[in-house]
Amino acid sequence: MFTLEFLTNLLSATVRLSTPITLAAIGATICERSGIVNIAMEGIMIMGAFFAAIFAYTTGNPWIGLLAGVAFGGIYSLLHAFATVTLHLDHVVSGAVMNVLAFGITRFLMVLIIGHPGTTPAIPMGLGRYRFAIPILSDIPVIGRALFNQTPIVYLGFILVAFLTWFLFKTKTGLHIRAAGEHPLALETIGVSVYKMRYLGVFISGLASGLAGAYLSIEANVSFTEGMSAGRGFIALAAMISGGWHPIGAFLAALFFGFADALQVRFQVLRVVRLPEELFIVFPYLVTVIAVAGLVRRSRPPKAVGKDFMIERSED
Amino acid sequence: MGNVILETQHIVKQFPKVLANDDISIKLQEGEILCLLGENGAGKSTLMNVLYGLYQPTSGRILLDGRDVQFSSPRDAIDRGLGMVHQHFMLLDPFTVTENIILGAEPGRGPTIDYGAARRQVKELSDRYGLRIDPDAKIENLSVGLQQRVEILKALYRRARILILDEPTAVLTPQEVDEFFSVIRGLRESGVSIIIITHKLEEVRAISNRVYILRRGRVEGERETGNVTTAELANLMVGRSVVLTVERTPHEVQPEPVFEIEGLQVLDDRRIPAVQDLSLTVRPGEVVGIAGVDGNGQPELAEAIMGLRPVESGIIRHLGEDVAGVSTRDRIHRSISYVPADRHRYGLVLPFTVAENIALGYHDRSPNAYRGQLDYEGMNGNAADLIKRFDIRTSGPEAAAMQLSGGNQQKVILAREFSRKPTFLLVNQPTRGLDVGAIEYIHSEILAMRDKDVGILLISLELEEIFGLADRILVLYGGRIVRELLTDETNEKEVGLYMMGGKERSA
Ligand SMILES: Nc1ncnc2c1ncn2[C@@H]1O[C@H](COP(=O)(O)OP(=O)(O)O)[C@@H](O)[C@H]1O
Ligand SMILES: [Mg+2]
C-alpha cells in the first residue's frame, strides 16, 4: 500500500491542504510581530473566499476573482486595524467581532446577490484547472512531483513564505514591524510611527488571509459555501504560535496539519482501522492541539503583542 | 560659551488630569552641561518629551538657534539635531546593539538593510567617542551601564548636537557614575550641548555649569552651580527645608536571631539559578541591608523568603523554625511582614478601597470580618485609625487606592504591614519613585520599627538608602552574598566596588 505513488499523492495532498493555513499563518505572523493580536483570520478568509467567488462568477475570469479575494481581505482587515490601533479596543474582542461580522455580511450578500444563502453557483473556470509542472524540479521523484506539480495559489504560498521571511528579517520595514511589536515606544522615539507599522502588519495579514479564502473558493473548489473556512483561521493561529512567530516555522506547522489531514482522509478511505468517521475528521485538529500545547511553552511571543499603544497617557 | 542654542518660552503642558508643565522658560547655551533638578512628578520628563517632539505642548514656543521650531514627532527633533536618552531605556532587548543603534536610520539602498555597513558605522562611532561596545551583542545580555552606552551611541549615530539625558545615573553604581560623567565631559569637548535631568543634589554640583530647579511644573529658580549649596538646592526643590538623611541612632541588637537563611538556592523563571548558596542572619532590632545592582537575584530572593517562589535547597528559619515549606499565608500569620518592590503589581489592588487594601491578608478576621462575612464597618474604622496614624493623605477609607499619590500608596502598604506587629520585616525598595518628603517619612517609620526590636531585611538598589538605614550591609552579586560590611566602617565607593563583583570595571 505504501507505494511511491501513494507517498507522492499523500505529500501532494499535504501541500494542498496546508496552503490556506500557511497563507493565513504567515500573514498572522507579520501581524503579531507588529504587536496586534489577530484572531480574525477565519472571518477575513470567509470574506476573501466570498468575493473571490463572486468576482470569478460574474466576470468569468478566476484571476480577477483572485485579486478581488486578496483586495477584500485586505480592506476588511483594516477594520481590525482601525479598531485596535486607532480606537484602542481590545484586540481579541475586535477579532471576535470581525469573525462574527464576516459570517453575517457574507450571508446577507449571498441573499442579496445570489438570492439564497448556502452555496453560490459554480464559477465557469476555477484556478484548479491551471495545474502546471515546473520543469526539472517536478522530475525529482516523490518530493518534486508532489511539490512542483501544483496549482497557482499553492505556488504563490511557497513564494510568500520566502518573501515574507525576507521582508521581516532583511528589510528596514521588517525591522520596524518587529520593533513595533517588541517595544513600540522605542520605535516611536526614534521617529518611526508605530501606528503605521501596526496598520501595515494587520493589512499584510488581511491580504494573506484573503488569498487563503480565494484558494478555498476558486482553486480548491469552484464555488463559495457559507462557513467553508471550517476553522482553518484558528488552525492558522495555532500554526503561527507553534511556528514560534516565524514565517518558516508557521509554514512547517501548517504542513504538519495538512499532513495529518491528508493522512486522515486516506485512513478513512482505506479503512485501515474501523472507527467512526467523526474520529477521523477530528484527528488533525486534535494533533494540532497537542502540538501547540507541546510547543507553545518554548516559543516566545513578541513582548508587546496585544498591548495597546498610546503616547500621551499616564504611565502609572 | 554663550550662544543660546535651545530655548523654551512659556511652555505649558496639560495632561487630561495633570498640569505637568506650567509656563516653563529655560535656555540651553551652546557647549554647556545644564542640569534640570526636581522631585518625582515635577514635570522634568514631560518638558524634555515636549522638546523632543514626543508630546505636543498645550501652549508655548520652542526656539532652536533663535528660530521658532515645531516638532510634530521625534523625527523632526532628530532631524534638527536633538537626541534623547529616556529614563526607561528605549532598547529592544532581543535585538543586537547594531540593530538598536541604526533603527529608523538604517544604511542600505532600497528596502534592505546593509548590515555590513551598519556594523562598520557603529564600530567607527564607538571608536571615535571612546565608547567601547560589541556591535553584535544582544541588549538583554548587557549590563545597565552598557545599555546606556548604546542609548548614547544611538543619539550620536543620528548626529545629535543637543543631548538630553533623563535621570541617567539612577541605575548606575557609584563607579559607573564617575565613568559616565567622564563620557559626558568628553562629549561636551566634542561640541555637544547637554541637558541632564536628575533629582540627586550632589550630581548637580559634580557635573553641571548651571541648573534649573523645577517644582510642580514650574521653574523654581536658576543657579550657577559654582556658587550654590546643596541645602539651598534641596530647599528650592522641595519648597521647604528638609532633613536629607534621617538620623540613625545607635540601638541595641538582641542576640537571638529572628530570621536566618542557610545555603539558599532559588531558580529564576528560566530555571537558571538566581540565588546561590546564600546565608544570612537578622536579629531583632537591626536593619540588614542587601546592596546590589539590579538583576542580581533581588526579586527571586524576596519571593523565596515570602514563599512566592519555590526553594531549590536551603533553610529559611523564622523564630527557630524552618518555614521553607510553609505557605505564604502562614508566613504572614507567623508575623512576617512584607513591603514588595512593585506597589502597583504586588502591594496593592489599585481599584480596591484604602480600607480593603489595608485588610488584605487579614480580611478573614476581626476587625475586618465577622462570622465569615466582611465587616465593612470594622474594616473602615480600623482603616480610619491607621490613616490618621500614618498620615495618609486621602479623602477617606473608601477612596480607591489608585486615586492616591505614590507616596500615600506606599503609606497604605506600610500601615497594613507595620500595624500587624511583625517580628520580621522584609522591605524591598520601599521608596522607589517617591519624593523627598515621602522618603523621609518612610525611612523614619522603618527605623522606628527597628527601635521596637523588629528584625528588618532591607533590599534596595539605592546605595544612599542602604547607608541611611542599614546597620550591616550584605553585597549581593550574581545571586551570592559576596561581602558583609558594617555600615559605620565602610563607604559607598567600597560597597560599589563589591557590587560589581569586586573587580575594577572593564567595559
Ligand atoms: N503621558 C502622560 N499622561 C498623563 N500624565 C502624565 C504623563 N506623563 C507624565 N504625566 C504626569 O505629569 C506629571 C509630571 O510627570 P513627569 O514629567 O514624568 O515628572 P518627572 O520626570 O519630573 O518625575 C506627573 O503628575 C505625571 O503623573
Ligand atoms: Mg521623569
Tab-separated table of N, CA and C in Angstrom, chain A residues 53-179:
chain	number	residue	atom	x	y	z
A	53	ALA	N	-15.125	34.292	-5.210
A	53	ALA	CA	-16.103	33.510	-5.960
A	53	ALA	C	-17.049	34.414	-6.731
A	54	ILE	N	-17.533	35.466	-6.061
A	54	ILE	CA	-18.486	36.362	-6.721
A	54	ILE	C	-17.854	37.014	-7.956
A	55	PHE	N	-16.606	37.497	-7.795
A	55	PHE	CA	-15.972	38.165	-8.937
A	55	PHE	C	-15.613	37.171	-10.039
A	56	ALA	N	-15.183	35.981	-9.659
A	56	ALA	CA	-14.860	34.981	-10.672
A	56	ALA	C	-16.133	34.573	-11.413
A	57	TYR	N	-17.237	34.529	-10.683
A	57	TYR	CA	-18.510	34.123	-11.277
A	57	TYR	C	-19.025	35.186	-12.240
A	58	THR	N	-19.025	36.446	-11.789
A	58	THR	CA	-19.622	37.486	-12.626
A	58	THR	C	-18.732	37.875	-13.799
A	59	THR	N	-17.417	37.829	-13.627
A	59	THR	CA	-16.555	38.198	-14.752
A	59	THR	C	-16.167	36.992	-15.591
A	60	GLY	N	-16.296	35.813	-15.008
A	60	GLY	CA	-15.881	34.618	-15.714
A	60	GLY	C	-14.384	34.424	-15.703
A	61	ASN	N	-13.682	35.318	-15.008
A	61	ASN	CA	-12.222	35.250	-15.003
A	61	ASN	C	-11.719	34.962	-13.585
A	62	PRO	N	-11.159	33.787	-13.341
A	62	PRO	CA	-10.742	33.437	-11.973
A	62	PRO	C	-9.605	34.325	-11.471
A	63	TRP	N	-8.801	34.882	-12.368
A	63	TRP	CA	-7.692	35.748	-11.923
A	63	TRP	C	-8.239	37.026	-11.304
A	64	ILE	N	-9.313	37.528	-11.899
A	64	ILE	CA	-9.955	38.701	-11.287
A	64	ILE	C	-10.528	38.303	-9.932
A	65	GLY	N	-11.055	37.088	-9.868
A	65	GLY	CA	-11.550	36.580	-8.584
A	65	GLY	C	-10.443	36.561	-7.548
A	66	LEU	N	-9.268	36.099	-7.948
A	66	LEU	CA	-8.131	36.051	-7.024
A	66	LEU	C	-7.804	37.432	-6.487
A	67	LEU	N	-7.695	38.393	-7.420
A	67	LEU	CA	-7.374	39.753	-6.991
A	67	LEU	C	-8.449	40.303	-6.054
A	68	ALA	N	-9.697	40.010	-6.352
A	68	ALA	CA	-10.797	40.501	-5.516
A	68	ALA	C	-10.707	39.893	-4.119
A	69	GLY	N	-10.419	38.613	-4.055
A	69	GLY	CA	-10.307	37.949	-2.751
A	69	GLY	C	-9.220	38.591	-1.907
A	70	VAL	N	-8.062	38.814	-2.516
A	70	VAL	CA	-6.949	39.440	-1.799
A	70	VAL	C	-7.331	40.854	-1.372
A	71	ALA	N	-7.907	41.611	-2.309
A	71	ALA	CA	-8.222	43.010	-2.036
A	71	ALA	C	-9.245	43.124	-0.909
A	72	PHE	N	-10.310	42.319	-0.983
A	72	PHE	CA	-11.339	42.444	0.059
A	72	PHE	C	-10.835	41.934	1.410
A	73	GLY	N	-9.973	40.938	1.377
A	73	GLY	CA	-9.352	40.508	2.635
A	73	GLY	C	-8.574	41.656	3.258
A	74	GLY	N	-7.811	42.343	2.424
A	74	GLY	CA	-7.006	43.473	2.908
A	74	GLY	C	-7.884	44.595	3.440
A	75	ILE	N	-8.912	44.934	2.657
A	75	ILE	CA	-9.788	46.037	3.066
A	75	ILE	C	-10.500	45.682	4.375
A	76	TYR	N	-11.014	44.468	4.429
A	76	TYR	CA	-11.758	44.072	5.630
A	76	TYR	C	-10.848	44.109	6.861
A	77	SER	N	-9.593	43.705	6.692
A	77	SER	CA	-8.689	43.680	7.844
A	77	SER	C	-8.419	45.079	8.390
A	78	LEU	N	-8.570	46.087	7.526
A	78	LEU	CA	-8.322	47.447	8.002
A	78	LEU	C	-9.293	47.830	9.118
A	79	LEU	N	-10.453	47.173	9.116
A	79	LEU	CA	-11.417	47.402	10.191
A	79	LEU	C	-10.799	46.988	11.530
A	80	HIS	N	-10.085	45.874	11.512
A	80	HIS	CA	-9.418	45.397	12.728
A	80	HIS	C	-8.316	46.374	13.141
A	81	ALA	N	-7.583	46.868	12.153
A	81	ALA	CA	-6.524	47.834	12.453
A	81	ALA	C	-7.118	49.099	13.043
A	82	PHE	N	-8.211	49.558	12.439
A	82	PHE	CA	-8.857	50.779	12.928
A	82	PHE	C	-9.330	50.589	14.374
A	83	ALA	N	-9.944	49.451	14.632
A	83	ALA	CA	-10.485	49.189	15.971
A	83	ALA	C	-9.371	49.108	17.012
A	84	THR	N	-8.290	48.403	16.688
A	84	THR	CA	-7.271	48.146	17.702
A	84	THR	C	-6.247	49.276	17.802
A	85	VAL	N	-5.849	49.828	16.666
A	85	VAL	CA	-4.791	50.842	16.701
A	85	VAL	C	-5.367	52.227	16.967
A	86	THR	N	-6.354	52.604	16.182
A	86	THR	CA	-6.878	53.971	16.295
A	86	THR	C	-7.858	54.117	17.455
A	87	LEU	N	-8.764	53.130	17.581
A	87	LEU	CA	-9.759	53.232	18.660
A	87	LEU	C	-9.288	52.586	19.956
A	88	HIS	N	-8.137	51.899	19.920
A	88	HIS	CA	-7.558	51.285	21.120
A	88	HIS	C	-8.462	50.243	21.751
A	89	LEU	N	-9.266	49.550	20.953
A	89	LEU	CA	-10.105	48.487	21.510
A	89	LEU	C	-9.253	47.247	21.769
A	90	ASP	N	-9.784	46.369	22.586
A	90	ASP	CA	-9.088	45.124	22.872
A	90	ASP	C	-8.973	44.276	21.600
A	91	HIS	N	-7.795	43.719	21.374
A	91	HIS	CA	-7.530	43.020	20.115
A	91	HIS	C	-8.389	41.766	19.960
A	92	VAL	N	-8.566	41.047	21.069
A	92	VAL	CA	-9.323	39.792	20.986
A	92	VAL	C	-10.804	40.077	20.762
A	93	VAL	N	-11.302	41.104	21.442
A	93	VAL	CA	-12.711	41.465	21.259
A	93	VAL	C	-12.945	41.860	19.807
A	94	SER	N	-12.082	42.712	19.282
A	94	SER	CA	-12.237	43.148	17.899
A	94	SER	C	-12.169	41.953	16.947
A	95	GLY	N	-11.222	41.053	17.188
A	95	GLY	CA	-11.073	39.886	16.318
A	95	GLY	C	-12.323	39.019	16.337
A	96	ALA	N	-12.872	38.830	17.524
A	96	ALA	CA	-14.075	38.003	17.642
A	96	ALA	C	-15.234	38.635	16.882
A	97	VAL	N	-15.364	39.954	17.037
A	97	VAL	CA	-16.430	40.654	16.321
A	97	VAL	C	-16.229	40.527	14.812
A	98	MET	N	-14.974	40.668	14.373
A	98	MET	CA	-14.658	40.549	12.939
A	98	MET	C	-15.121	39.202	12.395
A	99	ASN	N	-14.918	38.155	13.162
A	99	ASN	CA	-15.306	36.819	12.710
A	99	ASN	C	-16.817	36.692	12.567
A	100	VAL	N	-17.523	37.125	13.602
A	100	VAL	CA	-18.982	37.027	13.568
A	100	VAL	C	-19.537	37.877	12.428
A	101	LEU	N	-18.968	39.082	12.326
A	101	LEU	CA	-19.435	40.026	11.317
A	101	LEU	C	-19.256	39.467	9.902
A	102	ALA	N	-18.145	38.798	9.664
A	102	ALA	CA	-17.866	38.269	8.323
A	102	ALA	C	-18.932	37.254	7.920
A	103	PHE	N	-19.316	36.415	8.876
A	103	PHE	CA	-20.355	35.429	8.544
A	103	PHE	C	-21.669	36.128	8.240
A	104	GLY	N	-21.962	37.169	9.008
A	104	GLY	CA	-23.192	37.919	8.780
A	104	GLY	C	-23.185	38.619	7.436
A	105	ILE	N	-22.078	39.286	7.135
A	105	ILE	CA	-22.000	40.042	5.881
A	105	ILE	C	-22.130	39.115	4.676
A	106	THR	N	-21.414	38.001	4.707
A	106	THR	CA	-21.448	37.130	3.527
A	106	THR	C	-22.847	36.512	3.342
A	107	ARG	N	-23.464	36.160	4.437
A	107	ARG	CA	-24.814	35.595	4.312
A	107	ARG	C	-25.765	36.635	3.718
A	108	PHE	N	-25.669	37.858	4.260
A	108	PHE	CA	-26.526	38.941	3.758
A	108	PHE	C	-26.293	39.154	2.259
A	109	LEU	N	-25.031	39.204	1.858
A	109	LEU	CA	-24.722	39.463	0.451
A	109	LEU	C	-25.104	38.281	-0.433
A	110	MET	N	-25.004	37.083	0.105
A	110	MET	CA	-25.443	35.899	-0.637
A	110	MET	C	-26.901	36.066	-1.044
A	111	VAL	N	-27.713	36.391	-0.036
A	111	VAL	CA	-29.143	36.526	-0.296
A	111	VAL	C	-29.389	37.672	-1.270
A	112	LEU	N	-28.630	38.753	-1.064
A	112	LEU	CA	-28.826	39.934	-1.898
A	112	LEU	C	-28.416	39.672	-3.345
A	113	ILE	N	-27.271	39.043	-3.531
A	113	ILE	CA	-26.724	38.905	-4.882
A	113	ILE	C	-27.195	37.622	-5.553
A	114	ILE	N	-27.122	36.513	-4.813
A	114	ILE	CA	-27.440	35.218	-5.416
A	114	ILE	C	-28.922	34.886	-5.245
A	115	GLY	N	-29.494	35.437	-4.187
A	115	GLY	CA	-30.912	35.195	-3.968
A	115	GLY	C	-31.193	34.133	-2.921
A	116	HIS	N	-30.171	33.478	-2.439
A	116	HIS	CA	-30.377	32.466	-1.391
A	116	HIS	C	-29.077	32.281	-0.625
A	117	PRO	N	-29.175	31.840	0.642
A	117	PRO	CA	-27.942	31.529	1.367
A	117	PRO	C	-27.401	30.179	0.929
A	118	GLY	N	-26.285	29.761	1.493
A	118	GLY	CA	-25.762	28.426	1.178
A	118	GLY	C	-24.579	28.490	0.240
A	119	THR	N	-24.783	28.059	-1.003
A	119	THR	CA	-23.678	27.926	-1.935
A	119	THR	C	-23.932	28.742	-3.190
A	120	THR	N	-22.883	29.380	-3.699
A	120	THR	CA	-23.012	30.122	-4.962
A	120	THR	C	-23.018	29.127	-6.112
A	121	PRO	N	-23.508	29.586	-7.255
A	121	PRO	CA	-23.395	28.725	-8.432
A	121	PRO	C	-21.925	28.489	-8.774
A	122	ALA	N	-21.638	27.442	-9.483
A	122	ALA	CA	-20.251	27.144	-9.839
A	122	ALA	C	-19.706	28.215	-10.767
A	123	ILE	N	-18.431	28.568	-10.552
A	123	ILE	CA	-17.805	29.544	-11.438
A	123	ILE	C	-17.423	28.830	-12.726
A	124	PRO	N	-17.429	29.583	-13.848
A	124	PRO	CA	-17.174	28.914	-15.132
A	124	PRO	C	-15.797	28.266	-15.194
A	125	MET	N	-14.842	28.876	-14.530
A	125	MET	CA	-13.463	28.395	-14.690
A	125	MET	C	-12.754	28.586	-13.352
A	126	GLY	N	-12.250	27.518	-12.740
A	126	GLY	CA	-11.555	27.632	-11.467
A	126	GLY	C	-10.050	27.626	-11.664
A	127	LEU	N	-9.334	28.138	-10.676
A	127	LEU	CA	-7.863	28.157	-10.782
A	127	LEU	C	-7.285	26.749	-10.691
A	128	GLY	N	-8.086	25.826	-10.158
A	128	GLY	CA	-7.628	24.441	-10.057
A	128	GLY	C	-7.298	23.849	-11.425
A	129	ARG	N	-7.855	24.493	-12.471
A	129	ARG	CA	-7.595	23.978	-13.826
A	129	ARG	C	-6.212	24.373	-14.316
A	130	TYR	N	-5.614	25.354	-13.654
A	130	TYR	CA	-4.295	25.810	-14.092
A	130	TYR	C	-3.169	25.053	-13.411
A	131	ARG	N	-3.298	23.754	-13.336
A	131	ARG	CA	-2.210	22.986	-12.747
A	131	ARG	C	-1.046	22.969	-13.734
A	132	PHE	N	0.155	23.277	-13.240
A	132	PHE	CA	1.292	23.156	-14.157
A	132	PHE	C	2.537	22.667	-13.422
A	133	ALA	N	3.296	21.862	-14.125
A	133	ALA	CA	4.510	21.293	-13.544
A	133	ALA	C	5.679	22.217	-13.847
A	134	ILE	N	6.531	22.402	-12.851
A	134	ILE	CA	7.710	23.217	-13.075
A	134	ILE	C	8.794	22.313	-13.658
A	135	PRO	N	9.331	22.713	-14.814
A	135	PRO	CA	10.313	21.834	-15.479
A	135	PRO	C	11.476	21.498	-14.545
A	136	ILE	N	12.082	20.374	-14.755
A	136	ILE	CA	13.235	19.875	-13.995
A	136	ILE	C	12.851	19.551	-12.548
A	137	LEU	N	12.401	20.557	-11.772
A	137	LEU	CA	12.094	20.322	-10.359
A	137	LEU	C	11.038	19.237	-10.208
A	138	SER	N	10.052	19.266	-11.107
A	138	SER	CA	8.963	18.311	-10.961
A	138	SER	C	9.387	16.898	-11.370
A	139	ASP	N	10.596	16.773	-11.921
A	139	ASP	CA	11.078	15.438	-12.290
A	139	ASP	C	11.685	14.686	-11.111
A	140	ILE	N	12.004	15.439	-10.042
A	140	ILE	CA	12.532	14.770	-8.849
A	140	ILE	C	11.470	13.803	-8.340
A	141	PRO	N	11.833	12.562	-8.085
A	141	PRO	CA	10.820	11.600	-7.650
A	141	PRO	C	10.185	12.014	-6.320
A	142	VAL	N	8.985	11.603	-6.108
A	142	VAL	CA	8.176	11.855	-4.917
A	142	VAL	C	8.088	13.345	-4.552
A	143	ILE	N	9.144	13.883	-3.924
A	143	ILE	CA	9.099	15.259	-3.446
A	143	ILE	C	8.824	16.227	-4.591
A	144	GLY	N	9.611	16.135	-5.621
A	144	GLY	CA	9.463	17.043	-6.747
A	144	GLY	C	8.090	16.916	-7.361
A	145	ARG	N	7.640	15.698	-7.519
A	145	ARG	CA	6.337	15.528	-8.154
A	145	ARG	C	5.215	16.001	-7.245
A	146	ALA	N	5.437	15.919	-5.948
A	146	ALA	CA	4.396	16.389	-5.025
A	146	ALA	C	4.374	17.910	-4.934
A	147	LEU	N	5.542	18.511	-4.856
A	147	LEU	CA	5.609	19.950	-4.614
A	147	LEU	C	5.492	20.779	-5.884
A	148	PHE	N	6.017	20.264	-6.988
A	148	PHE	CA	6.164	21.127	-8.160
A	148	PHE	C	5.268	20.754	-9.320
A	149	ASN	N	4.152	20.113	-8.971
A	149	ASN	CA	3.123	19.907	-9.976
A	149	ASN	C	1.817	20.340	-9.330
A	150	GLN	N	1.675	21.673	-9.159
A	150	GLN	CA	0.592	22.211	-8.347
A	150	GLN	C	-0.153	23.318	-9.067
A	151	THR	N	-1.071	23.920	-8.334
A	151	THR	CA	-1.910	24.978	-8.896
A	151	THR	C	-1.394	26.355	-8.430
A	152	PRO	N	-1.868	27.448	-9.055
A	152	PRO	CA	-1.225	28.760	-8.864
A	152	PRO	C	-1.073	29.220	-7.409
A	153	ILE	N	-2.148	29.144	-6.614
A	153	ILE	CA	-2.050	29.729	-5.276
A	153	ILE	C	-1.124	28.896	-4.380
A	154	VAL	N	-1.022	27.608	-4.652
A	154	VAL	CA	-0.073	26.793	-3.897
A	154	VAL	C	1.340	27.316	-4.124
A	155	TYR	N	1.664	27.593	-5.390
A	155	TYR	CA	2.985	28.162	-5.685
A	155	TYR	C	3.151	29.529	-5.031
A	156	LEU	N	2.068	30.328	-5.128
A	156	LEU	CA	2.127	31.649	-4.503
A	156	LEU	C	2.454	31.521	-3.016
A	157	GLY	N	1.889	30.495	-2.402
A	157	GLY	CA	2.150	30.250	-0.978
A	157	GLY	C	3.630	30.048	-0.720
A	158	PHE	N	4.277	29.193	-1.541
A	158	PHE	CA	5.730	28.971	-1.379
A	158	PHE	C	6.477	30.295	-1.475
A	159	ILE	N	6.119	31.045	-2.527
A	159	ILE	CA	6.837	32.297	-2.778
A	159	ILE	C	6.643	33.255	-1.594
A	160	LEU	N	5.415	33.292	-1.084
A	160	LEU	CA	5.133	34.230	0.004
A	160	LEU	C	5.861	33.858	1.291
A	161	VAL	N	6.027	32.560	1.533
A	161	VAL	CA	6.781	32.154	2.726
A	161	VAL	C	8.196	32.733	2.641
A	162	ALA	N	8.816	32.573	1.475
A	162	ALA	CA	10.179	33.086	1.303
A	162	ALA	C	10.192	34.613	1.350
A	163	PHE	N	9.211	35.203	0.650
A	163	PHE	CA	9.188	36.674	0.576
A	163	PHE	C	8.986	37.300	1.958
A	164	LEU	N	8.021	36.790	2.701
A	164	LEU	CA	7.733	37.416	3.994
A	164	LEU	C	8.859	37.177	5.002
A	165	THR	N	9.550	36.042	4.876
A	165	THR	CA	10.708	35.816	5.741
A	165	THR	C	11.772	36.864	5.454
A	166	TRP	N	12.027	37.061	4.163
A	166	TRP	CA	13.000	38.090	3.771
A	166	TRP	C	12.541	39.464	4.232
A	167	PHE	N	11.269	39.748	3.993
A	167	PHE	CA	10.707	41.050	4.353
A	167	PHE	C	10.880	41.333	5.848
A	168	LEU	N	10.548	40.334	6.657
A	168	LEU	CA	10.555	40.540	8.102
A	168	LEU	C	11.977	40.690	8.650
A	169	PHE	N	12.917	39.942	8.109
A	169	PHE	CA	14.244	39.898	8.738
A	169	PHE	C	15.332	40.654	7.995
A	170	LYS	N	15.081	41.047	6.745
A	170	LYS	CA	16.151	41.695	5.992
A	170	LYS	C	15.841	43.126	5.588
A	171	THR	N	14.592	43.529	5.697
A	171	THR	CA	14.286	44.882	5.222
A	171	THR	C	14.121	45.850	6.391
A	172	LYS	N	14.203	47.120	6.048
A	172	LYS	CA	14.036	48.171	7.046
A	172	LYS	C	12.625	48.128	7.626
A	173	THR	N	11.657	48.028	6.731
A	173	THR	CA	10.270	47.995	7.205
A	173	THR	C	10.046	46.779	8.103
A	174	GLY	N	10.660	45.654	7.739
A	174	GLY	CA	10.523	44.457	8.564
A	174	GLY	C	11.066	44.689	9.973
A	175	LEU	N	12.208	45.347	10.043
A	175	LEU	CA	12.791	45.659	11.360
A	175	LEU	C	11.853	46.572	12.152
A	176	HIS	N	11.243	47.521	11.452
A	176	HIS	CA	10.335	48.441	12.142
A	176	HIS	C	9.096	47.702	12.643
A	177	ILE	N	8.608	46.776	11.841
A	177	ILE	CA	7.441	45.994	12.276
A	177	ILE	C	7.793	45.191	13.519
A	178	ARG	N	8.958	44.569	13.514
A	178	ARG	CA	9.351	43.773	14.690
A	178	ARG	C	9.535	44.670	15.913
A	179	ALA	N	10.072	45.858	15.689
A	179	ALA	CA	10.257	46.775	16.818
A	179	ALA	C	8.911	47.211	17.384
